PDB file of C-alpha atoms in Angstrom:
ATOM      1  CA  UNK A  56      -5.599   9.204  11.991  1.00  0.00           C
ATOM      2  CA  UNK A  57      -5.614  12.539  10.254  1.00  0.00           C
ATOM      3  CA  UNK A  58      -5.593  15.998  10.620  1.00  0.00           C
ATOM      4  CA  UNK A  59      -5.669  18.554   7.675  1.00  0.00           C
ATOM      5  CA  UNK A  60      -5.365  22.498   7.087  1.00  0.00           C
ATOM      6  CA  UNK A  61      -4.710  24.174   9.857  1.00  0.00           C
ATOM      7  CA  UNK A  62      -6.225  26.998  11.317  1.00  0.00           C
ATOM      8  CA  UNK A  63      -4.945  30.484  11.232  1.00  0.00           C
ATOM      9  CA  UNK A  64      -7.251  33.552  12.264  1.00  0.00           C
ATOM     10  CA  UNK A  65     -10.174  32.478  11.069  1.00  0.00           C
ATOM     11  CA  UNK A  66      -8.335  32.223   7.671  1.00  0.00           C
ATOM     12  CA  UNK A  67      -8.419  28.384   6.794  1.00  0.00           C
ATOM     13  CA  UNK A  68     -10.096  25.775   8.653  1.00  0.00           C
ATOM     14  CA  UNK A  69      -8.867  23.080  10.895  1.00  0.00           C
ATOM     15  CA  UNK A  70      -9.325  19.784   9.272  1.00  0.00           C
ATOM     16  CA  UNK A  71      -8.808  16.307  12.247  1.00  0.00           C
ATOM     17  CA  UNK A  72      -7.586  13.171  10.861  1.00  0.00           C
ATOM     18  CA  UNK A  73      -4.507  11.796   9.596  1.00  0.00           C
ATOM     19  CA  UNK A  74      -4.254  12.849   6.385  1.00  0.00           C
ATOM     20  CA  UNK A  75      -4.657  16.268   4.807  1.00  0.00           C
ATOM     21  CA  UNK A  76      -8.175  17.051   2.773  1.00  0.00           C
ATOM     22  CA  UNK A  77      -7.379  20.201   2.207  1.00  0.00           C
ATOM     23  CA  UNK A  78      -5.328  22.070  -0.498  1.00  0.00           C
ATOM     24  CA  UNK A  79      -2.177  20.444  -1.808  1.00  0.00           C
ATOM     25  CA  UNK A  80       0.634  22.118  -0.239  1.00  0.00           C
ATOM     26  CA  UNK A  81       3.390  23.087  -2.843  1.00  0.00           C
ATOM     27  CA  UNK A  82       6.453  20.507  -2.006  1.00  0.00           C
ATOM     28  CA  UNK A  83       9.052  19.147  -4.367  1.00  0.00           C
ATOM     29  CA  UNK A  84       9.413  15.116  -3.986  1.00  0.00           C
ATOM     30  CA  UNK A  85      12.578  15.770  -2.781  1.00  0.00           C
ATOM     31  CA  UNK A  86      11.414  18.115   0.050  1.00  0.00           C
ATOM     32  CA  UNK A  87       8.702  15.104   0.996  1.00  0.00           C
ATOM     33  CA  UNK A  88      11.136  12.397   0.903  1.00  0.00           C
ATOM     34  CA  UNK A  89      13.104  14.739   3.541  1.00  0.00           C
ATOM     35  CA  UNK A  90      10.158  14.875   5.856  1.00  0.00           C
ATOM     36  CA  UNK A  91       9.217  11.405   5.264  1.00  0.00           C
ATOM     37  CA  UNK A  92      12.645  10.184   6.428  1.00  0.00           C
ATOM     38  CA  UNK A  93      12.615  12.522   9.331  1.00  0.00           C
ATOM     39  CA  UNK A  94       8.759  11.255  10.071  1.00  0.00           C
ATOM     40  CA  UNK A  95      10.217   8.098   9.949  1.00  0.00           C
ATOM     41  CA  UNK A  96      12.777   8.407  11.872  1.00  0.00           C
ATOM     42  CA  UNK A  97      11.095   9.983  14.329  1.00  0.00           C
ATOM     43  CA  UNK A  98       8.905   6.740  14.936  1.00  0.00           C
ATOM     44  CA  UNK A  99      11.917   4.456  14.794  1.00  0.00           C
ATOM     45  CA  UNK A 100      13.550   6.520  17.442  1.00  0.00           C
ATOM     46  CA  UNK A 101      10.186   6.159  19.138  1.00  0.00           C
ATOM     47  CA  UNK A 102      10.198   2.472  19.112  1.00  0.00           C
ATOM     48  CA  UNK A 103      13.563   1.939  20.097  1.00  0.00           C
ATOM     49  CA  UNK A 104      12.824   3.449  22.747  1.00  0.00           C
ATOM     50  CA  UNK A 105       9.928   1.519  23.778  1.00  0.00           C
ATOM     51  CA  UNK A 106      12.248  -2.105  22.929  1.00  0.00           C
ATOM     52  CA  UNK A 107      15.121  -0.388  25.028  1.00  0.00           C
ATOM     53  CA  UNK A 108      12.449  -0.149  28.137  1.00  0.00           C
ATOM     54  CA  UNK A 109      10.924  -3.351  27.733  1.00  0.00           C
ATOM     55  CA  UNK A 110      14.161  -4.936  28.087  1.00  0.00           C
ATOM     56  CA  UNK A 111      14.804  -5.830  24.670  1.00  0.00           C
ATOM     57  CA  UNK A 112      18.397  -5.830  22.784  1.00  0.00           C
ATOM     58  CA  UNK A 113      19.286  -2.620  20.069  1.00  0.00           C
ATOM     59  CA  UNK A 114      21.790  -4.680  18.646  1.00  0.00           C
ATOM     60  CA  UNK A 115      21.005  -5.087  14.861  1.00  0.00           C
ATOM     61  CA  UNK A 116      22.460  -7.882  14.872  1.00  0.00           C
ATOM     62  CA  UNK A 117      20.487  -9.737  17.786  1.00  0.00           C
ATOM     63  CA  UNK A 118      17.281  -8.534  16.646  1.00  0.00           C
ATOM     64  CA  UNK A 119      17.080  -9.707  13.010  1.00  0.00           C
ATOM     65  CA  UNK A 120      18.585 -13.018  14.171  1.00  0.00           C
ATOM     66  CA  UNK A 121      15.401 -13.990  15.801  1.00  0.00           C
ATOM     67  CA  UNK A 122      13.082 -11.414  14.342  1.00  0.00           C
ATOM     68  CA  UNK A 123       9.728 -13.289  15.760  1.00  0.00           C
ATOM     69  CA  UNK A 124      10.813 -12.504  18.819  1.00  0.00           C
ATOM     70  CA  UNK A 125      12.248  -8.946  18.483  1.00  0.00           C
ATOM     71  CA  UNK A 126       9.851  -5.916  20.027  1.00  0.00           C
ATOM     72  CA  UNK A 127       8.619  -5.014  16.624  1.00  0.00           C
ATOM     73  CA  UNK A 128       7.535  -8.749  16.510  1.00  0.00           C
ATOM     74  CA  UNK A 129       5.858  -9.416  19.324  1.00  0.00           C
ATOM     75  CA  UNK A 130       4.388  -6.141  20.977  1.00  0.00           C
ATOM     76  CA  UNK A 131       1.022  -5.407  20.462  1.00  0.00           C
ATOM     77  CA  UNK A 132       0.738  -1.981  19.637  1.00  0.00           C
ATOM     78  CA  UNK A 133      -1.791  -0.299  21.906  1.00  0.00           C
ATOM     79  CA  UNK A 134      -2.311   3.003  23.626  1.00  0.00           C
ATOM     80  CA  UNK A 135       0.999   3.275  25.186  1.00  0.00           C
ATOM     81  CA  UNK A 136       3.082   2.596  22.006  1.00  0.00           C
ATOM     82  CA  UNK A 137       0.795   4.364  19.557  1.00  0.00           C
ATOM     83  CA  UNK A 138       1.256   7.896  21.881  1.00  0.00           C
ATOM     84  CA  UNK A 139       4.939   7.541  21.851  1.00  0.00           C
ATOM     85  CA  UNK A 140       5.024   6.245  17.953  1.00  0.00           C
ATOM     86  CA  UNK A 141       2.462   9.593  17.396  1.00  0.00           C
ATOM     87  CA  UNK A 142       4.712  12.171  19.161  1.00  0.00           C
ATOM     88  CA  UNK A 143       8.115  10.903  17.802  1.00  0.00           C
ATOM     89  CA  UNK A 144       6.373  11.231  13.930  1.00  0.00           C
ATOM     90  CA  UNK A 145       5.187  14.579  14.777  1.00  0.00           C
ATOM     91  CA  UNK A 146       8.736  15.910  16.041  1.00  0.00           C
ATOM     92  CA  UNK A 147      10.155  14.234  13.641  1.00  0.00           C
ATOM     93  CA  UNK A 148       8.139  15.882  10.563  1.00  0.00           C
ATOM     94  CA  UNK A 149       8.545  19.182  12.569  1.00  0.00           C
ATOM     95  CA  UNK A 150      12.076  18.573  12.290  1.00  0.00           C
ATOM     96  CA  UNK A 151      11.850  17.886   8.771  1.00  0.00           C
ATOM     97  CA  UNK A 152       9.394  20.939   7.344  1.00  0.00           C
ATOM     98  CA  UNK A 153      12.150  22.829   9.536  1.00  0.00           C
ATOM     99  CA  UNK A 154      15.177  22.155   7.249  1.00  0.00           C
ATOM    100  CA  UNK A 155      13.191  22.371   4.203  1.00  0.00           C
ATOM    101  CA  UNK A 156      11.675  25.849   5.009  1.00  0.00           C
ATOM    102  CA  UNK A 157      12.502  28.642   6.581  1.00  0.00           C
ATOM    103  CA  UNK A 158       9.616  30.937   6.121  1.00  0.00           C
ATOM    104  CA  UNK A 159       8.489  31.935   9.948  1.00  0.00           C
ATOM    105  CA  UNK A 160       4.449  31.678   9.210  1.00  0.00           C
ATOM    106  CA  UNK A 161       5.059  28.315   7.445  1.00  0.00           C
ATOM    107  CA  UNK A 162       7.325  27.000  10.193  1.00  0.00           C
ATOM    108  CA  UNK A 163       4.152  28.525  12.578  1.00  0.00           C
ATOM    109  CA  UNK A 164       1.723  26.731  10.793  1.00  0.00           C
ATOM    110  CA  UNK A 165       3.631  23.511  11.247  1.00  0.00           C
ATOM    111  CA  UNK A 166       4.449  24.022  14.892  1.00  0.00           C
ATOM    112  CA  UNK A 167       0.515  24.367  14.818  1.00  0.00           C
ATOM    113  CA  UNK A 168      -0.048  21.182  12.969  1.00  0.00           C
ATOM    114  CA  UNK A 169       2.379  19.132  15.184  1.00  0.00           C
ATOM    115  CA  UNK A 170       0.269  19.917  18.235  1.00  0.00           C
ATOM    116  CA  UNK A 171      -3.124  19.039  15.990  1.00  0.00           C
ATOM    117  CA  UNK A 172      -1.803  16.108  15.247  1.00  0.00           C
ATOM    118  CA  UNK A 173      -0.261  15.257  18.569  1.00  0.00           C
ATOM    119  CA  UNK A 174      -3.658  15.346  20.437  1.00  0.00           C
ATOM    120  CA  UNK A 175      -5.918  13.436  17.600  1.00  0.00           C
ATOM    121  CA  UNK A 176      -2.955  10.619  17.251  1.00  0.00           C
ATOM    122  CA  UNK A 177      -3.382  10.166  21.433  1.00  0.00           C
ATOM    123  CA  UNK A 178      -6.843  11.451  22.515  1.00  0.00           C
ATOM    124  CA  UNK A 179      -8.433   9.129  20.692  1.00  0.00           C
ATOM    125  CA  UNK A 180      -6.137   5.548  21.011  1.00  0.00           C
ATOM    126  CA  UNK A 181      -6.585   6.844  24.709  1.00  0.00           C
ATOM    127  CA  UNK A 182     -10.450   6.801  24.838  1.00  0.00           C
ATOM    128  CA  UNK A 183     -10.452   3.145  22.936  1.00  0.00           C
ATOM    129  CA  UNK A 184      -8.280   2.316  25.927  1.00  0.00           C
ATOM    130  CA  UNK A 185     -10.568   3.067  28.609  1.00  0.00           C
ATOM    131  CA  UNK A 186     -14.063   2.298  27.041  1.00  0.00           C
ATOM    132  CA  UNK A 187     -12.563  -1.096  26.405  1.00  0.00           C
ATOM    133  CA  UNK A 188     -11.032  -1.477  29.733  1.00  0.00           C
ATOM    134  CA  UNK A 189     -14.985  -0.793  30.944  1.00  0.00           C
ATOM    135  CA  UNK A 190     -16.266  -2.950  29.033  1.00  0.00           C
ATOM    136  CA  UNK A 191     -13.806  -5.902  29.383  1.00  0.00           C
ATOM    137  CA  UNK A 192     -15.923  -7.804  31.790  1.00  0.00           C
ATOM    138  CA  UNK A 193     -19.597  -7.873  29.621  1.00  0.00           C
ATOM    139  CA  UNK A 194     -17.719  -9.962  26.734  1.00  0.00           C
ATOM    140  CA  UNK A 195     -16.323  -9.511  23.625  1.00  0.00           C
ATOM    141  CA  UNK A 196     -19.227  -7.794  21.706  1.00  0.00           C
ATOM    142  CA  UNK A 197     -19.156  -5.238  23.860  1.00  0.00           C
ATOM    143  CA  UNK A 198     -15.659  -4.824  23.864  1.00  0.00           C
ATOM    144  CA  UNK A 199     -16.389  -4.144  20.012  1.00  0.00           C
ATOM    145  CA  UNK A 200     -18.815  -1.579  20.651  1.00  0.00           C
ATOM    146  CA  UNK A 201     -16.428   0.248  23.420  1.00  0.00           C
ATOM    147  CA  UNK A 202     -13.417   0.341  21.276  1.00  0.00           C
ATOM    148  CA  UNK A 203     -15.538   2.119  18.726  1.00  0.00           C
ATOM    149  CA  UNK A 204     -17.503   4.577  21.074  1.00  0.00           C
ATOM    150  CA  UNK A 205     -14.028   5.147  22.609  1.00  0.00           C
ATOM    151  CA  UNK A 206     -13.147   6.205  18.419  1.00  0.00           C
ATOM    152  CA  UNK A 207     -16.150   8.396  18.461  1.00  0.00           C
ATOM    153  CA  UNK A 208     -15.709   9.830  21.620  1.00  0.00           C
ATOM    154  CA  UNK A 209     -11.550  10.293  20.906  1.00  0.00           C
ATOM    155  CA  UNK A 210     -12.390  12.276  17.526  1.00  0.00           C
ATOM    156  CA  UNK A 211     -14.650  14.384  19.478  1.00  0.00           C
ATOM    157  CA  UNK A 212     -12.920  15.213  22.287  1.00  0.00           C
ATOM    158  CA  UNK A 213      -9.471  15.812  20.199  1.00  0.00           C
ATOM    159  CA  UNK A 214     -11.540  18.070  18.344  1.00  0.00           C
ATOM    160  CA  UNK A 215     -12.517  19.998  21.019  1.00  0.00           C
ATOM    161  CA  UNK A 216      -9.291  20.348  23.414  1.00  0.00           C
ATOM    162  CA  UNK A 217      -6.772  20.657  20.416  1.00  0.00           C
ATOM    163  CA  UNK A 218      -9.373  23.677  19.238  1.00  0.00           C
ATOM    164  CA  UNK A 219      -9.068  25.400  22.329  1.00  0.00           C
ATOM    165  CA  UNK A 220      -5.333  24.380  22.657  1.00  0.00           C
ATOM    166  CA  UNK A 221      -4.422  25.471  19.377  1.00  0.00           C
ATOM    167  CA  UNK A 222      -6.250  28.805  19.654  1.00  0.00           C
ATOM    168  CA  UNK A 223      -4.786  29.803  22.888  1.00  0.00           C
ATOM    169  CA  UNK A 224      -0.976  28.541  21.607  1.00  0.00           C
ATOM    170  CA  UNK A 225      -1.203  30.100  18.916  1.00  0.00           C
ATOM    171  CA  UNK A 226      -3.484  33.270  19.223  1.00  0.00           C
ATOM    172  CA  UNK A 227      -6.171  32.235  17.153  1.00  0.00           C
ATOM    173  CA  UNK A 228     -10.301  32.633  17.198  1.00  0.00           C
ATOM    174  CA  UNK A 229     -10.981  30.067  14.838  1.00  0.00           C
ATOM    175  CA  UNK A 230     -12.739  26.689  15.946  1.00  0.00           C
ATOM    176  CA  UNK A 231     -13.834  23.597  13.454  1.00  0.00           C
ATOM    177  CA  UNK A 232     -16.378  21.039  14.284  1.00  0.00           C
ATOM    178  CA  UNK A 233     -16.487  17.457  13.875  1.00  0.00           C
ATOM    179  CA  UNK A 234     -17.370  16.128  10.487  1.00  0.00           C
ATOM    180  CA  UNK A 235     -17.658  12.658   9.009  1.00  0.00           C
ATOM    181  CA  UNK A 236     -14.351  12.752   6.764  1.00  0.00           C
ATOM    182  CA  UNK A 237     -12.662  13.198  10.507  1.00  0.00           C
ATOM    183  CA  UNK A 238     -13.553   9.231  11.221  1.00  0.00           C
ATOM    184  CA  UNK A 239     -12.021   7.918   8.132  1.00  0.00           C
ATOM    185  CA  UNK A 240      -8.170   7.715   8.774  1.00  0.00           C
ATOM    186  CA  UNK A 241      -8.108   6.011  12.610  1.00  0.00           C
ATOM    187  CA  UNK A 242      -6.494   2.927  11.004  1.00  0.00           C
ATOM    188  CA  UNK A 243      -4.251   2.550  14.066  1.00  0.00           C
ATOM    189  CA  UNK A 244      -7.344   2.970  16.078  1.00  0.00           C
ATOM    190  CA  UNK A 245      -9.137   0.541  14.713  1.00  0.00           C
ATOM    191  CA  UNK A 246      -6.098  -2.041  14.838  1.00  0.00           C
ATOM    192  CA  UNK A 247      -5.209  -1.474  18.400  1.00  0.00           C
ATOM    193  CA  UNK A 248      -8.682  -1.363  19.296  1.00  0.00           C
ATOM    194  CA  UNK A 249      -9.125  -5.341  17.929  1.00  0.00           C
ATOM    195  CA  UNK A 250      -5.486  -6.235  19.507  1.00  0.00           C
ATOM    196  CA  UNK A 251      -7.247  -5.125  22.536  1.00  0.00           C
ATOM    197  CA  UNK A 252      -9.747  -7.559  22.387  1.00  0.00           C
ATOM    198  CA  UNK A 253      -8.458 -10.647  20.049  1.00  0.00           C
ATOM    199  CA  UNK A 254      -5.216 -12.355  20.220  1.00  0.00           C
ATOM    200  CA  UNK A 255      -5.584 -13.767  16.989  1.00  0.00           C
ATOM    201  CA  UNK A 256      -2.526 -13.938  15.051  1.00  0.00           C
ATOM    202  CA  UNK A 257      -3.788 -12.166  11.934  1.00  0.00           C
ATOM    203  CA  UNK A 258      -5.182  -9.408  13.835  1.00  0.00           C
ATOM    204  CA  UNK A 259      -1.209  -9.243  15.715  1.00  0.00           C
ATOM    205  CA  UNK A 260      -0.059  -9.546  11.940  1.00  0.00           C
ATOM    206  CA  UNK A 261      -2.084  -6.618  10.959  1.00  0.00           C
ATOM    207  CA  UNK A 262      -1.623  -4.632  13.382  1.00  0.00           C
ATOM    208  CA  UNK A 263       2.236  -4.293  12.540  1.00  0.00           C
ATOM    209  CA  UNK A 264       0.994  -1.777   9.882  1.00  0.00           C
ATOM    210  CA  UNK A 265       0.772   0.658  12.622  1.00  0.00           C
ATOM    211  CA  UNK A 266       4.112   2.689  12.656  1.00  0.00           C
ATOM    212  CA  UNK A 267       4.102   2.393   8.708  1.00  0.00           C
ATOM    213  CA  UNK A 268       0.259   4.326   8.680  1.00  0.00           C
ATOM    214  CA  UNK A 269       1.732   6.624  11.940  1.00  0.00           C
ATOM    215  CA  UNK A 270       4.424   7.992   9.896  1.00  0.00           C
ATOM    216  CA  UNK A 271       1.511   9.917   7.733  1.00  0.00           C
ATOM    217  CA  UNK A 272       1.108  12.154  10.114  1.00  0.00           C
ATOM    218  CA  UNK A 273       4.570  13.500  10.122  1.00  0.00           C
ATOM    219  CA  UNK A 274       4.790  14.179   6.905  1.00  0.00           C
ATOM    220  CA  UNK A 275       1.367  16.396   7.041  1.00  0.00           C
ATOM    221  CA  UNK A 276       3.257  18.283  10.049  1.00  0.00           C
ATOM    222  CA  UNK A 277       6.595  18.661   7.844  1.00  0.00           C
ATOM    223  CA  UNK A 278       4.492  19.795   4.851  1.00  0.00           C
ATOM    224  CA  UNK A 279       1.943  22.359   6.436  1.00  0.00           C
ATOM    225  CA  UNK A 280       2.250  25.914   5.083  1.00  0.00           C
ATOM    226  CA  UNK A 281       0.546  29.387   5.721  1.00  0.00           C
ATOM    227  CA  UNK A 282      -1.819  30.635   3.925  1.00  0.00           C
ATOM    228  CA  UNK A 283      -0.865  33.224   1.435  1.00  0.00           C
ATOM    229  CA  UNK A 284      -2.134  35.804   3.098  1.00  0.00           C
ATOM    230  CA  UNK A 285      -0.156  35.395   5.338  1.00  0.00           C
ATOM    231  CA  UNK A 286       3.141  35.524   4.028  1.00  0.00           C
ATOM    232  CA  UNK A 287       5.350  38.511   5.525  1.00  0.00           C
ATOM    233  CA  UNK A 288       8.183  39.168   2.971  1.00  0.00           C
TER     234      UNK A 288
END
């Protein structure tokens, strides 16, 4: 999932996915390792968590003992754990692009990007939850075609609450519709969407990609800056 440029009065556009398409934002590797470990973090803290809940052990040393059967092992990663993975990446780039910069429009423009990124990471893994739920009993090709009209319908409506969210948080006029780029990032969509319907060990395998692709968006969050313009010196 990806979202890119932000918004800010009408002066750059609001781009949903995962992963920026806009304009490079000027950060040394240093300062993107920093929000990448934060990012990180933020999803390990997320998933810990979630293991801690479920009843499984912290321990280090009990969980790589029997990895295959740790909570990283053996949880599908679906609706529940892709919302808390999203928001603990999103805090924890926030966190990040807030040690690394301490310019207030920048640190506004990632506070804005956090909640962009919040809704499209949830909205949609929400909407390939219930479309598949509905279509659970007509089989497993229409499961297919549910988890991706739940996609479409995610992008979609992300688009259009985070727009009006966005605007009213942050006092801005400026709205951005849906455009084809915005469909091209769900990878954790896509994956929880087949663990929904298949068991399969491969697709289980696969799907373990999830918090690595989830910490993207926490390092677009950390990295966001103002426009120009907008700088107040």
């Amino acid at each position: 999932m990806n979202i890119s440029p932000i918004s800010y009065n009408n002066i750059q556009k609001t781009a949903f996915g995962h992963h920026s398409s806009g304009d490079k934002q000027k950060c040394t590797p240093q300062e993107r390792a920093i929000v990448a470990a934060t990012s990180a973090a933020g999803v390990a803290a997320s998933l810990a968590v979630l293991a801690k809940t479920s009843g499984y052990s912290l321990n280090p040393a009990k969980m790589f003992k029997n990895f295959k059967k740790s909570y990283i092992a053996t949880t599908p990663f679906l609706a529940k754990e892709i919302c808390s993975m999203g928001v603990g990446t999103c805090l924890g780039g926030l966190a990040g692009g807030f040690i690394i910069d301490q310019d207030k429009n920048d640190r506004k423009a990632k506070m804005r990007e956090a909640v962009m990124q919040i809704g499209n990471i949830t909205i949609p893994i929400s909407t390939v939850a219930v479309f598949n739920k509905l279509c659970r009993k007509h089989g497993k090709l229409a499961q297919s075609i549910g988890s991706l009209a739940g996609i479409f319908a995610g992008v979609y409506l992300a688009n259009f609450l985070m727009n009006k969210l966005g605007n009213f948080l942050f006092n801005s006029k400026n709205e951005r519709g849906v455009k084809l780029i915005d469909f091209s990032a769900h990878l954790d969509d896509l994956l929880a969407g087949a663990s929904y319907i298949s068991s399969a060990n491969w697709v289980h395998n696969i799907a373990r990609l999830v918090p690595a692709v989830l910490v993207l968006p926490g390092v677009e969050v950390g990295t966001r800056k103002a426009p120009q313009t907008q700088k107040i010196h």
